[in-house]
Short mmCIF file of C-alpha atoms in Angstrom, two decimals:
data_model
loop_
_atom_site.label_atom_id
_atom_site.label_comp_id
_atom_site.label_asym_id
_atom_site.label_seq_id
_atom_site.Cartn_x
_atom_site.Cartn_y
_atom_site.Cartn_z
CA UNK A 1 97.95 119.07 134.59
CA UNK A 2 98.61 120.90 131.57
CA UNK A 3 99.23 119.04 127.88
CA UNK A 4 102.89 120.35 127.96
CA UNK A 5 104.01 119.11 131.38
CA UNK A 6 106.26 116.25 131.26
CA UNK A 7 104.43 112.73 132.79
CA UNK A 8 106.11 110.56 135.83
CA UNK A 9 108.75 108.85 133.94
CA UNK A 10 108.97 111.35 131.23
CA UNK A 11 112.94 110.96 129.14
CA UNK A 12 114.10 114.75 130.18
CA UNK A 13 114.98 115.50 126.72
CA UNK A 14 118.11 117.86 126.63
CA UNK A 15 121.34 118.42 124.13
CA UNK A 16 122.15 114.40 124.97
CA UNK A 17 118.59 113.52 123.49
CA UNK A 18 119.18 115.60 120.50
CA UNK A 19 122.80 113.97 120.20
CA UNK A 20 122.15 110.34 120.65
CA UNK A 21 119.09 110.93 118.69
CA UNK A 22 120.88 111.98 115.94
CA UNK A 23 123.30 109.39 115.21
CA UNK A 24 120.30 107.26 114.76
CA UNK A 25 118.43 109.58 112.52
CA UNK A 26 121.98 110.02 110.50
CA UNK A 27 121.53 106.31 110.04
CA UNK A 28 117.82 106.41 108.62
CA UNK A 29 118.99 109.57 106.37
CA UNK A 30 122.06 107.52 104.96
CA UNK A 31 119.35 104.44 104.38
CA UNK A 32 116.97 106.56 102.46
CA UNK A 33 119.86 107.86 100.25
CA UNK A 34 120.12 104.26 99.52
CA UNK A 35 116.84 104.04 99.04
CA UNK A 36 115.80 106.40 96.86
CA UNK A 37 119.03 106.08 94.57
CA UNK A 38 117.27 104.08 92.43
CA UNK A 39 114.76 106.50 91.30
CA UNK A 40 116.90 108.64 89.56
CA UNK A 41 119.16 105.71 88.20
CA UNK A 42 115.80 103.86 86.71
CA UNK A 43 116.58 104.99 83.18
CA UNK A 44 119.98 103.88 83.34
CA UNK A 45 119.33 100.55 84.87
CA UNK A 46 117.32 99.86 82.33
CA UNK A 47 119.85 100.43 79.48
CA UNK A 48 122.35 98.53 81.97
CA UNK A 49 120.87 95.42 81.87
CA UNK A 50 118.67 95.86 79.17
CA UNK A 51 114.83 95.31 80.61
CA UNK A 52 111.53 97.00 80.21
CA UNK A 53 109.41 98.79 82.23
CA UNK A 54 107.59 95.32 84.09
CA UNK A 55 111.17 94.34 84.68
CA UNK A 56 112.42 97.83 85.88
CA UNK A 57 109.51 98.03 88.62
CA UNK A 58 110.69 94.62 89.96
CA UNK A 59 114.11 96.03 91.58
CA UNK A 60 111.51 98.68 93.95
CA UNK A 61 108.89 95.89 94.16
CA UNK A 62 111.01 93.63 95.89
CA UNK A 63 112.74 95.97 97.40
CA UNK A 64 109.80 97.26 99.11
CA UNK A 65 108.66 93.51 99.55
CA UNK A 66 111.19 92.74 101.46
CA UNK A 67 111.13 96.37 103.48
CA UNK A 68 107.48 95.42 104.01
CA UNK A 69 107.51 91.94 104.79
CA UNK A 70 110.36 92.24 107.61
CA UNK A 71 108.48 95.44 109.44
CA UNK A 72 106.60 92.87 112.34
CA UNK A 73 110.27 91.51 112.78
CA UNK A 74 112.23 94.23 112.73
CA UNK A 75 109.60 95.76 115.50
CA UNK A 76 109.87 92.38 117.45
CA UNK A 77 113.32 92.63 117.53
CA UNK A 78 113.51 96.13 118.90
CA UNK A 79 111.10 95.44 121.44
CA UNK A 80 113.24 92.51 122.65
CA UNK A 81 117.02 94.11 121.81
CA UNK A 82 117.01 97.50 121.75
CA UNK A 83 118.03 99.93 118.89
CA UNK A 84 121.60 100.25 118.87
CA UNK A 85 121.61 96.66 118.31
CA UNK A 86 119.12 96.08 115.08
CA UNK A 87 120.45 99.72 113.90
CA UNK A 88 123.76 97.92 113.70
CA UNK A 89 122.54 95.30 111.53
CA UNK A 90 120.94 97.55 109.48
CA UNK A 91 123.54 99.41 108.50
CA UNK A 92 125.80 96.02 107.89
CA UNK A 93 122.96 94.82 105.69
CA UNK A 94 121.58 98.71 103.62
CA UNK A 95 125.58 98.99 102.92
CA UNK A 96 126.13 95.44 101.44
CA UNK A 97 123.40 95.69 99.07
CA UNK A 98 124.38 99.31 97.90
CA UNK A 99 128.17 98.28 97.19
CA UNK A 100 126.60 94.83 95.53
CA UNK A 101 124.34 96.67 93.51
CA UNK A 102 127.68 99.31 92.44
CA UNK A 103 129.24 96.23 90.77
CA UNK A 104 126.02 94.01 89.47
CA UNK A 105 127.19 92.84 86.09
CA UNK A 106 123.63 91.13 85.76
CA UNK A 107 119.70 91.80 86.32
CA UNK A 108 119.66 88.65 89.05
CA UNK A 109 122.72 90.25 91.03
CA UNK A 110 120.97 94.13 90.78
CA UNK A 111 118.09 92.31 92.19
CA UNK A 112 119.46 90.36 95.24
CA UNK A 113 121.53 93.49 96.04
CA UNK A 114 117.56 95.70 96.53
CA UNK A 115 116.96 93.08 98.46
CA UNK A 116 119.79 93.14 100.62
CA UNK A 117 119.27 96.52 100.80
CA UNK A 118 115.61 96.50 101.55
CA UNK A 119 116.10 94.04 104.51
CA UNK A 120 118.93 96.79 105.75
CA UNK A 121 116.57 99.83 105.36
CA UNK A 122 113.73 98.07 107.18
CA UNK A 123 115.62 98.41 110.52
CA UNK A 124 116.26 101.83 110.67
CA UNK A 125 112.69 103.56 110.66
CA UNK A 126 110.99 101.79 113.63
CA UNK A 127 114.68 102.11 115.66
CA UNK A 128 114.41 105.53 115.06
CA UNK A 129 111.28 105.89 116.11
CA UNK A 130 111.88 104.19 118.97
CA UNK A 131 114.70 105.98 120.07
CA UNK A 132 112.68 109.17 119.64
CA UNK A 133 110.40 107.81 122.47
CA UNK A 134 112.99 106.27 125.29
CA UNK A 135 114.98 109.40 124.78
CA UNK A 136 112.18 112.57 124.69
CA UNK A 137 109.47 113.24 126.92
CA UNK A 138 105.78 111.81 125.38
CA UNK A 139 104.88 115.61 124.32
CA UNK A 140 107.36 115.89 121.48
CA UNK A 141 106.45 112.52 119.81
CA UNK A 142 104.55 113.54 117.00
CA UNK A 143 107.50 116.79 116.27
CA UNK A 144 109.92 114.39 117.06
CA UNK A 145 108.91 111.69 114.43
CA UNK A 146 108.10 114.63 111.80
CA UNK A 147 111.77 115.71 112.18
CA UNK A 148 113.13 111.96 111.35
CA UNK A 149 110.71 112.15 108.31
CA UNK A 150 112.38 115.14 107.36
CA UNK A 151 115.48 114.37 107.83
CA UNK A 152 114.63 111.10 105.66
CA UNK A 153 113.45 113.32 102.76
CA UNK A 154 117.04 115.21 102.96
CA UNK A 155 118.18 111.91 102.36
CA UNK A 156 115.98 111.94 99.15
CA UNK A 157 117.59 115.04 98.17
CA UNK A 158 120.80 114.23 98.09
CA UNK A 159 119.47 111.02 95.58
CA UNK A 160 117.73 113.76 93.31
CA UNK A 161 120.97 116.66 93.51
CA UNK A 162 124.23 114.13 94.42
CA UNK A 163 123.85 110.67 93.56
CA UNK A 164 122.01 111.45 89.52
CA UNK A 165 124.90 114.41 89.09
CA UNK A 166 127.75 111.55 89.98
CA UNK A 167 125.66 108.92 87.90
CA UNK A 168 126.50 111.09 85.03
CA UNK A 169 129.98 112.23 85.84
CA UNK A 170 131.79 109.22 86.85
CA UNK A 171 129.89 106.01 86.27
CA UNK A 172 127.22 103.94 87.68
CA UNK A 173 129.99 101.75 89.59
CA UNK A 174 131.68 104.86 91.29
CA UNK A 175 128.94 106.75 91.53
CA UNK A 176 127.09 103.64 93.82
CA UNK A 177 130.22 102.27 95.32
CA UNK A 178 131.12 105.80 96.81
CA UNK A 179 127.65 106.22 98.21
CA UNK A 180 128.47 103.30 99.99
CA UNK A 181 130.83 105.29 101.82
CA UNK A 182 128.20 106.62 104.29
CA UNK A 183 127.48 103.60 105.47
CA UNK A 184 130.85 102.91 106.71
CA UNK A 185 130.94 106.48 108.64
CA UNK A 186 127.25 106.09 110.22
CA UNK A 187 128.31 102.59 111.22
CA UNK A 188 131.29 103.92 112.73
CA UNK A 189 129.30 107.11 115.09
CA UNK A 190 126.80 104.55 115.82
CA UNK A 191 128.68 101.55 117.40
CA UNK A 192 131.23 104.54 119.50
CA UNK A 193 128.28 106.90 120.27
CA UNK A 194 124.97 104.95 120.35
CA UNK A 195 122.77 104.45 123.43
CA UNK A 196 119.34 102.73 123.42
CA UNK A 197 118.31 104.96 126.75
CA UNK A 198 119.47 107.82 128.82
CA UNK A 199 120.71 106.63 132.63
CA UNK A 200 117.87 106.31 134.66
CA UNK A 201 115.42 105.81 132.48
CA UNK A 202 115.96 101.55 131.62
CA UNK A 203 112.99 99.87 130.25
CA UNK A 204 111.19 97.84 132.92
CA UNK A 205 112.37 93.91 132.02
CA UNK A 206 109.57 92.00 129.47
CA UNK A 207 109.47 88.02 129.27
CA UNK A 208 110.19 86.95 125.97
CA UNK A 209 109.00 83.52 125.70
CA UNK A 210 109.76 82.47 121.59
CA UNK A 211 106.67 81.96 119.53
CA UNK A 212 104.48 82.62 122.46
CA UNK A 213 105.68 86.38 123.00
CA UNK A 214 105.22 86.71 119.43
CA UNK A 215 101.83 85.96 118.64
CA UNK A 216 101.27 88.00 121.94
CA UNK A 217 103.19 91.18 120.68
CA UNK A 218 101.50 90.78 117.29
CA UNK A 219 98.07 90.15 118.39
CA UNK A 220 97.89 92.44 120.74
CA UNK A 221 99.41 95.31 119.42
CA UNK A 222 96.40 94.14 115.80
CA UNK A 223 93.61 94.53 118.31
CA UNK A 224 94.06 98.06 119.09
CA UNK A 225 91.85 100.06 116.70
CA UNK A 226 94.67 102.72 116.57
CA UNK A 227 97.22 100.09 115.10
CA UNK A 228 94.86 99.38 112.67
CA UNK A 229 93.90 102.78 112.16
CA UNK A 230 97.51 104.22 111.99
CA UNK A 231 98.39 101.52 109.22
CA UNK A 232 95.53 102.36 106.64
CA UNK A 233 96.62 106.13 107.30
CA UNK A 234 99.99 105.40 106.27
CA UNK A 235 98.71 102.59 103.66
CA UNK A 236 96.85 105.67 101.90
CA UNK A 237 98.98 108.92 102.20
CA UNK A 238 102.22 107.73 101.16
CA UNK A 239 102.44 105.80 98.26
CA UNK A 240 101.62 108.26 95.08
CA UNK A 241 104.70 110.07 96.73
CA UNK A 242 106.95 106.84 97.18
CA UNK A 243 106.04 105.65 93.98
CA UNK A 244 106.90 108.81 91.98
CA UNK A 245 110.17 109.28 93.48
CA UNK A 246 111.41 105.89 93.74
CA UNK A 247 111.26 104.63 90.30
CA UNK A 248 108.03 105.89 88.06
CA UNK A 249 108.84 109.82 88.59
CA UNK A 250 111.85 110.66 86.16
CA UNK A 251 110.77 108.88 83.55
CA UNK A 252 107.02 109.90 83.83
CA UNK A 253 108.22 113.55 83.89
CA UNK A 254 111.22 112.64 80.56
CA UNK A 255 109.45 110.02 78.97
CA UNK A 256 105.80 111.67 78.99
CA UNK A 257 105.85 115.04 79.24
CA UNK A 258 108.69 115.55 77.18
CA UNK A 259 111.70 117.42 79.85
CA UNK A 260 115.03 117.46 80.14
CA UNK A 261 116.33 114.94 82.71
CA UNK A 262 117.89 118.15 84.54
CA UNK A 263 114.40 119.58 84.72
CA UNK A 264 112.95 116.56 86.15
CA UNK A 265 115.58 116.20 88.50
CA UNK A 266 114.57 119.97 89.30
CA UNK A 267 110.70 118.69 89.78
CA UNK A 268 111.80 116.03 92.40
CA UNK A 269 113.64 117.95 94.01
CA UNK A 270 110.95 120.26 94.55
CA UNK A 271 108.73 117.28 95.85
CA UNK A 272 111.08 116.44 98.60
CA UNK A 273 111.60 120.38 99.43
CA UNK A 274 107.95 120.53 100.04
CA UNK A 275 107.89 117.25 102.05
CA UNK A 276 110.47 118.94 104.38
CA UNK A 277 108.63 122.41 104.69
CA UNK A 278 105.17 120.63 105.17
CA UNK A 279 106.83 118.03 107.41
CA UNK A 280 107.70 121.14 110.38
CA UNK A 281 103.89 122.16 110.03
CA UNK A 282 102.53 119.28 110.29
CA UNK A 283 104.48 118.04 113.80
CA UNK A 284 103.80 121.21 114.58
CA UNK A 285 100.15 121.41 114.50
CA UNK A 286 99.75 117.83 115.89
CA UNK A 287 102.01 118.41 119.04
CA UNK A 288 99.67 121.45 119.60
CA UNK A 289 95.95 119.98 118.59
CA UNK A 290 95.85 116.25 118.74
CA UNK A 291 92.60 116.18 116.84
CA UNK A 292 94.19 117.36 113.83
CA UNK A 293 95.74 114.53 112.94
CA UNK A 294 93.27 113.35 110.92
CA UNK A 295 91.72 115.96 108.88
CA UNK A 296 95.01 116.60 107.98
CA UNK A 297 95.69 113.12 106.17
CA UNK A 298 92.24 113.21 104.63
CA UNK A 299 93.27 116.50 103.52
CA UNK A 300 96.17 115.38 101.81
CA UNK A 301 94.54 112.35 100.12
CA UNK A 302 91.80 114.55 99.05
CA UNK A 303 94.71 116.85 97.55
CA UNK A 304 96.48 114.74 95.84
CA UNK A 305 93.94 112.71 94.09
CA UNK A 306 92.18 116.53 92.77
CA UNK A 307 96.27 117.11 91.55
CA UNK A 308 96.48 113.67 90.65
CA UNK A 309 93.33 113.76 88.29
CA UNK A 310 94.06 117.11 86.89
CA UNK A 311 97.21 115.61 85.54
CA UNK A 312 95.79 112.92 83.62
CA UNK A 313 92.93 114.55 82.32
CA UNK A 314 94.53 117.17 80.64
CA UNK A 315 93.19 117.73 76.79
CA UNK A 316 97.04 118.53 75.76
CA UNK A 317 99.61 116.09 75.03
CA UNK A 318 101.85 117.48 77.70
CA UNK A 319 100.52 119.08 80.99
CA UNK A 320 101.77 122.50 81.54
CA UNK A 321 104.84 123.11 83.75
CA UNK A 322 102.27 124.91 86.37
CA UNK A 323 100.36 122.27 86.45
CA UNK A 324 103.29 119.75 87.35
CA UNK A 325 104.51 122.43 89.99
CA UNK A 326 101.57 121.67 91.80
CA UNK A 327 101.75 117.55 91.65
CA UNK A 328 105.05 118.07 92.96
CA UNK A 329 104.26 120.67 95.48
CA UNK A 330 101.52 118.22 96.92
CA UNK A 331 103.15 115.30 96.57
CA UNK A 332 105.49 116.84 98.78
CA UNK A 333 102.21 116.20 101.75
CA UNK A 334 102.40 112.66 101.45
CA UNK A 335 105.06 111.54 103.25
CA UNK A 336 104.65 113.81 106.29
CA UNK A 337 100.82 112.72 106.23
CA UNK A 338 101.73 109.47 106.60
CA UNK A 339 103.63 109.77 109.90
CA UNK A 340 100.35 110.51 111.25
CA UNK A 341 99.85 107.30 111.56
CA UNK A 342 102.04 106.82 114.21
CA UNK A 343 100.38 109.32 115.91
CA UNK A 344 97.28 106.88 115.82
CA UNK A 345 99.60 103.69 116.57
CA UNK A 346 101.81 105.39 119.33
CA UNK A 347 99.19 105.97 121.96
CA UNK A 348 97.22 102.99 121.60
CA UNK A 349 100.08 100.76 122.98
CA UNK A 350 101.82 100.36 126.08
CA UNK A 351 105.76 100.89 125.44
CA UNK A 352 106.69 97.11 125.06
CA UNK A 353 104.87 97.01 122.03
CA UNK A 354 105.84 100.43 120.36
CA UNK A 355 107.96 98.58 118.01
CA UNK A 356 105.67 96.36 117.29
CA UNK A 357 103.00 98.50 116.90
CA UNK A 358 105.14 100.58 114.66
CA UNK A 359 106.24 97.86 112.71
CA UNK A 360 102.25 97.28 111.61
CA UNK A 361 101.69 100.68 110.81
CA UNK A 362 105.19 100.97 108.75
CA UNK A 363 104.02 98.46 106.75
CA UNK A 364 100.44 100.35 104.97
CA UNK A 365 102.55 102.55 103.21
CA UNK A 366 105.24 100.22 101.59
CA UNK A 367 102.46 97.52 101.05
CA UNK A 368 100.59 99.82 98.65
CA UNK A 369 103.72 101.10 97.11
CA UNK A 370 104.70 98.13 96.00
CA UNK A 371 101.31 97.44 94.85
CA UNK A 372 101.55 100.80 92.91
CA UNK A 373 104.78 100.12 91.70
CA UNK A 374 103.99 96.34 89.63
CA UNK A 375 100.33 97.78 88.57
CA UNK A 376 102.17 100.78 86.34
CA UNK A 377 104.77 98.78 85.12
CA UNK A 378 102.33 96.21 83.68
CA UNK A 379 100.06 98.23 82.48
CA UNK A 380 102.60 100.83 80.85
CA UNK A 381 104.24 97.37 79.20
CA UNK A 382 100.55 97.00 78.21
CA UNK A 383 99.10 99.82 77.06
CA UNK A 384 102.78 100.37 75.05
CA UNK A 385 103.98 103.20 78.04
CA UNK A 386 100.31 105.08 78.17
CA UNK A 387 101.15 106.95 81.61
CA UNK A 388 97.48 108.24 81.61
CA UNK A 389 96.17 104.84 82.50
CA UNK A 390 99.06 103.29 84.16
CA UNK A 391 99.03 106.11 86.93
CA UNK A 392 95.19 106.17 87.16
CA UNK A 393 95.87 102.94 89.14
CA UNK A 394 96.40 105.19 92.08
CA UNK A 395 92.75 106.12 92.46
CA UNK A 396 92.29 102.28 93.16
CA UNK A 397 94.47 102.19 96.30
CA UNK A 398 93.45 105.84 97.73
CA UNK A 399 90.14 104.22 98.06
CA UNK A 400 90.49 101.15 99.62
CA UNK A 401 92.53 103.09 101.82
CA UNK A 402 90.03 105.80 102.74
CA UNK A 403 86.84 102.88 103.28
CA UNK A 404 89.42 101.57 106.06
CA UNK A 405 89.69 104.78 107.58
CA UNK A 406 86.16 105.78 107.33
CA UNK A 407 85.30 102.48 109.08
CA UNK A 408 87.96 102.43 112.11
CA UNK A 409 87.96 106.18 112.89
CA UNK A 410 85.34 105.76 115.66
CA UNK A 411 86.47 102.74 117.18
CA UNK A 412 90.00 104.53 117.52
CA UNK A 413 88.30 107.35 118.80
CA UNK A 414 86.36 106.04 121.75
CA UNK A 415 89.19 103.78 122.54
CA UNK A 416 91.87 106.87 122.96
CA UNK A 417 89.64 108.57 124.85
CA UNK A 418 88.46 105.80 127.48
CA UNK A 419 92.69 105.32 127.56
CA UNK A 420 93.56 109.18 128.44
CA UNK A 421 90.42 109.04 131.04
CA UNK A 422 92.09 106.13 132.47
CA UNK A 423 95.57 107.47 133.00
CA UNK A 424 94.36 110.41 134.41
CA UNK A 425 92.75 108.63 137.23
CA UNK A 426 95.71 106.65 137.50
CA UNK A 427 97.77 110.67 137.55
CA UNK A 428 95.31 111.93 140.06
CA UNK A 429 96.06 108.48 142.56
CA UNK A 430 99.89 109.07 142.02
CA UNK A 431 100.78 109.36 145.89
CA UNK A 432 102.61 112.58 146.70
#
């Protein structure tokens, strides 16, 4: 059987796929929006309700805690009921916090709206993903979940271009309470249009037995070498990324190198450009040579700690603008490097675990983001805003990550491979 043909029980795929899909990854794109809005607000929430930089990192930091924290739920509760249903409540909770945080007249309301928001975003990755998967045959699932990244990054862009050009013109309450808009209309296309399966193709029933099934789901799915694996891939990739462009970026790039906010704004949108480009190569290349997967993260941490480096180590006061070109251009790699490790995750699990699974791997990234995110903005209050050593706290993380990887590669390995020998015996006993 050739790699492309489509497996007994194979989703067909089709212009309903791509449809139904859609509304969910309109969802995700509207949650990153939310997101991300923050980074090129940071300044101005700041002046708003007058904190410093420790302070400032705390509205992503528990943002992302909470993101982080709820990814084994949020995957538990797909498994058990469906997408449509925890998309729903997603886009309840995402829209809440962005219209609370439109009219926070204090730091302590701005903070409980992130987290409202953060518990809101957390449902709409993992749904997506596993919509991708009940709805398009096994083949396209590392293209597939490339394309929702991308999309996600569009959602980034319209942050960087939209949301920072109405921060300016009308307000920080108009400008956040009209975002909040979006929510209203995905909300809307989701509950009329939304299906967690095409006909046919139902889920085979799953006992879910309270704590039991839990610990089950969650052990389980932690045993597999590729959960693991697929985690400390996403863990290391895609944090320097997350953590310029949700908070540390602009003011990095205004504060320290001495532009013009419009010419940041230019340099993050050029981050989230090159996510998009590199994010069609990459699914690409994957859905074609499996193996790639990953040389092509190491790759991109190797990339973007040489980038990385060079930036802080330049003899000048400012770096050149060539020189940040690149850092942005790279940076760009991150995020579609870490949906790789899905690609680790995704075949080491049977499908009642995918969201579970998922949910594990989901959280490497956001864990070390948040990480990322309180080290710079104590040691910038400490070192009196001193980006060189505040950002060389990245290093740290990128190798933790990489000893992980280094160590579980081969255990992932052999255990894929004894898997695919297995279900092609099981193909080749298929009765006619």
């Amino acid at each position: 059987m050739s790699s492309s043909a489509t497996l007994p029980g194979d989703p067909p795929g089709g212009r309903r796929a791509i449809a139904v899909w859609g509304i969910g990854v309109a969802v995700y794109f509207v949650a990153v929006i939310f997101r991300t809005s923050l980074g090129v607000a940071g300044l101005d929430a700041a002046d708003r309700f007058h904190v410093g930089a420790s302070a400032l990192s705390t509205f992503s930091i528990l943002q992302l805690l909470v993101y982080a924290g709820m990814q084994i739920p949020v995957g538990l509760l797909v498994d058990r009921l469906g997408t449509k249903k925890v998309l729903t409540i997603g886009v309840v909770l995402f829209t809440a916090g962005q219209l609370g945080f439109a009219f926070s007249s204090s730091y302590g309301m701005a903070l409980a709206s992130r987290a409202l928001l953060g518990c809101g975003d957390a449902m709409t990755f993992i749904s997506v993903l596993r919509l991708g998967t009940r709805w398009f045959p096994a083949r396209r699932g590392p293209l597939v979940a490339q394309l929702a990244g991308l999309v996600g990054m569009a959602g980034n862009l319209v942050s960087t271009l939209v949301i920072a050009r109405l921060l300016h013109g009308v307000g920080w309450t108009a400008a956040f309470a009209g975002s909040a808009a979006a929510g209203v209309v995905v909300l809307v296309l989701l509950l009329l249009f939304l299906k967690d399966h095409p006909e046919g193709h139902e889920p085979e029933p799953f006992p879910h037995r309270g704590a039991a099934y839990v610990r089950r789901q969650i052990a389980a799915s932690w045993r597999e070498p590729g959960t693991r694996l697929g985690m400390w891939v996403h863990f290391t990739t895609q944090f320097p990324a997350m953590v310029f462009l949700l908070l540390w970026g602009l003011p990095f790039l205004v504060q320290a190198q001495g532009l013009s906010r419009a010419t940041a704004g230019e340099l993050l949108t050029l981050v989230v450009l090159s996510n998009m480009v590199v994010g069609l190569v990459y699914g690409q290349i994957v859905a074609r040579h499996h193996q790639a997967r990953l040389p092509l993260a190491l790759g991109t941490v190797a990339a973007t700690a040489v980038v990385w480096a060079t930036m802080l180590v330049y003899p000048g006061e400012h770096a050149p603008m060539w020189a940040l070109i690149v850092l942005c251009a790279v940076l760009g790699a991150c995020g579609p490097a870490s949906m790789l490790g899905f690609d680790f995750a995704r075949p080491a699990n049977p499908p009642e675990r995918q969201g579970t699974a998922s949910g594990i791997t989901n959280m490497g990234g956001f864990v070390a983001s948040m990480t990322t995110l309180l080290a710079i903005g104590v040691l910038l209050d400490a070192t009196g805003d001193n980006y060189r050593i505040a950002f060389a706290a990245v290093f740290v993380l990128q190798a933790l990550g990489l000893s992980q990887i280094f160590r579980l590669r081969g255990q992932a390995d052999r255990r894929e491979r004894e898997r695919l020998v297995a279900s092609r015996v099981e193909t080749v006993h298929v009765p006619a």
